[in-house]
Amino acid sequence: MENAEKAEILGHPLEYAQSCKARMGHRSVSSGTTCQLRKLSVDIRLGGSATCATALRPMEGGPKRRNWIIKVRVPDPPRQGHLEETATQLDSVHLHFDPKVAMAKNNQQAANAALVEILEDDSQPSTSKSQKAVAYRRVIIMRHGERCDDVYGDFVQRGFVDGSHTFRQFDLNMPEKLPQRHEDVNMSKMDWQTDAPLSNMGHKTAAAIGAEYAHLAVSIEHVFSSPALRCVQTAGRFIEGFQKVNKTEALKVKIEGGLYEWQFNTGSPIPRFFAEQDLARGGLPIDLTYKCFKHGSAIPYNETFDEFNQRCVDTVRHIMQTIPTGSTVLFITHAPNFDMFNRYRGTGGMPIYRWQKLINRVPYLHAIVYDEVRKNHWEMRPPPVCSFPYEANAVYNWENPGKP
């Protein structure tokens, strides 16, 4: 950014180092306070160790001095000498910002404009893109958004009434229309029941998460999705929100059947997923050139838990062989797949009783992050956005208040 202005960092390095020492056991330390409008999370490398830093921007309409503050998440426990080196080198770090953002007043679109560059250090690469060249690769695993059948278990019966061929929107959280999967309406209904779409809330929150990732300057080069419609729609909406803020080249969704969830050994058939060409014709940004490692239709209906885990590991291994150094890959998948990368990186895996507890605690759009700190050595990192919590808003029975 040629016209970017530089903002000074609040706090003295020595004071910062003393503050770090005083709270060495705490994972997040700060050198001061500021009015916060938006967090911008980036990775920097200081003192030879990977460090996660957060830049806090002053609230618009507040003090005219364009001061920033840096919060640094220190490794736990910090290695000897790390805090002093970090404090010393912070003195040479400058924050860049887009003046258009600071000038925006009561304009939501302008307020959401992307900050193109977050950190710049001439002596050590510290922008998101240059840092990844040092940190090798990054993997983000995210669950899909809210699905229609979690809102209404009988949404198919409610939407297709009296043998109708057309879906009727019976609730504002339901889609206005659904494409017909097959000429046979009954077959189409069965497939919607086993492969439900996102609710309207699911669409909106997925786009909001994508926009927030862009606001936080998270670089994403590759997006892979389970073939389940709710996952593909989540990926499409995420990209939509991401690219509205971060004006980058178009991302495409690579549909990978190997990322589909486990059927819990129920003997239920694998859904007949939408064809990639049909999804692309429907407006989703599908990469039609991608050849999946394992097609969804090839997953056996009686797949065991061990076979499911092995499928996931084989799929991730195949994908990661194609991901170059310095890239970030986003997997949009299901709650049962949240242990797959631990198995891939060789740290073992959860026994099934712990795994069952895990999948019941993964909220919509929750993400987990892994950084490759050295070749083929991965460590878990805090996600840019943990989740998108919102309170359940049940249906009100006006004819019989108090009854569901």
Tab-separated table of N, CA and C in Angstrom, residues 348-355:
chain	number	residue	atom	x	y	z
A	348	GLY	N	-2.585	-39.707	17.185
A	348	GLY	CA	-3.597	-40.648	17.647
A	348	GLY	C	-4.976	-40.144	17.324
A	349	GLY	N	-5.949	-40.671	17.964
A	349	GLY	CA	-7.325	-40.254	17.760
A	349	GLY	C	-8.145	-40.588	18.978
A	350	MET	N	-9.311	-40.012	19.032
A	350	MET	CA	-10.174	-40.242	20.188
A	350	MET	C	-10.812	-41.624	20.117
A	351	PRO	N	-10.946	-42.296	21.264
A	351	PRO	CA	-11.789	-43.490	21.288
A	351	PRO	C	-13.231	-43.081	21.027
A	352	ILE	N	-14.031	-44.012	20.613
A	352	ILE	CA	-15.363	-43.678	20.128
A	352	ILE	C	-16.228	-43.029	21.208
A	353	TYR	N	-16.031	-43.375	22.474
A	353	TYR	CA	-16.878	-42.778	23.514
A	353	TYR	C	-16.565	-41.293	23.682
A	354	ARG	N	-15.282	-40.917	23.553
A	354	ARG	CA	-14.923	-39.495	23.617
A	354	ARG	C	-15.341	-38.778	22.347
A	355	TRP	N	-15.210	-39.454	21.229
A	355	TRP	CA	-15.596	-38.880	19.945
A	355	TRP	C	-17.086	-38.544	19.926
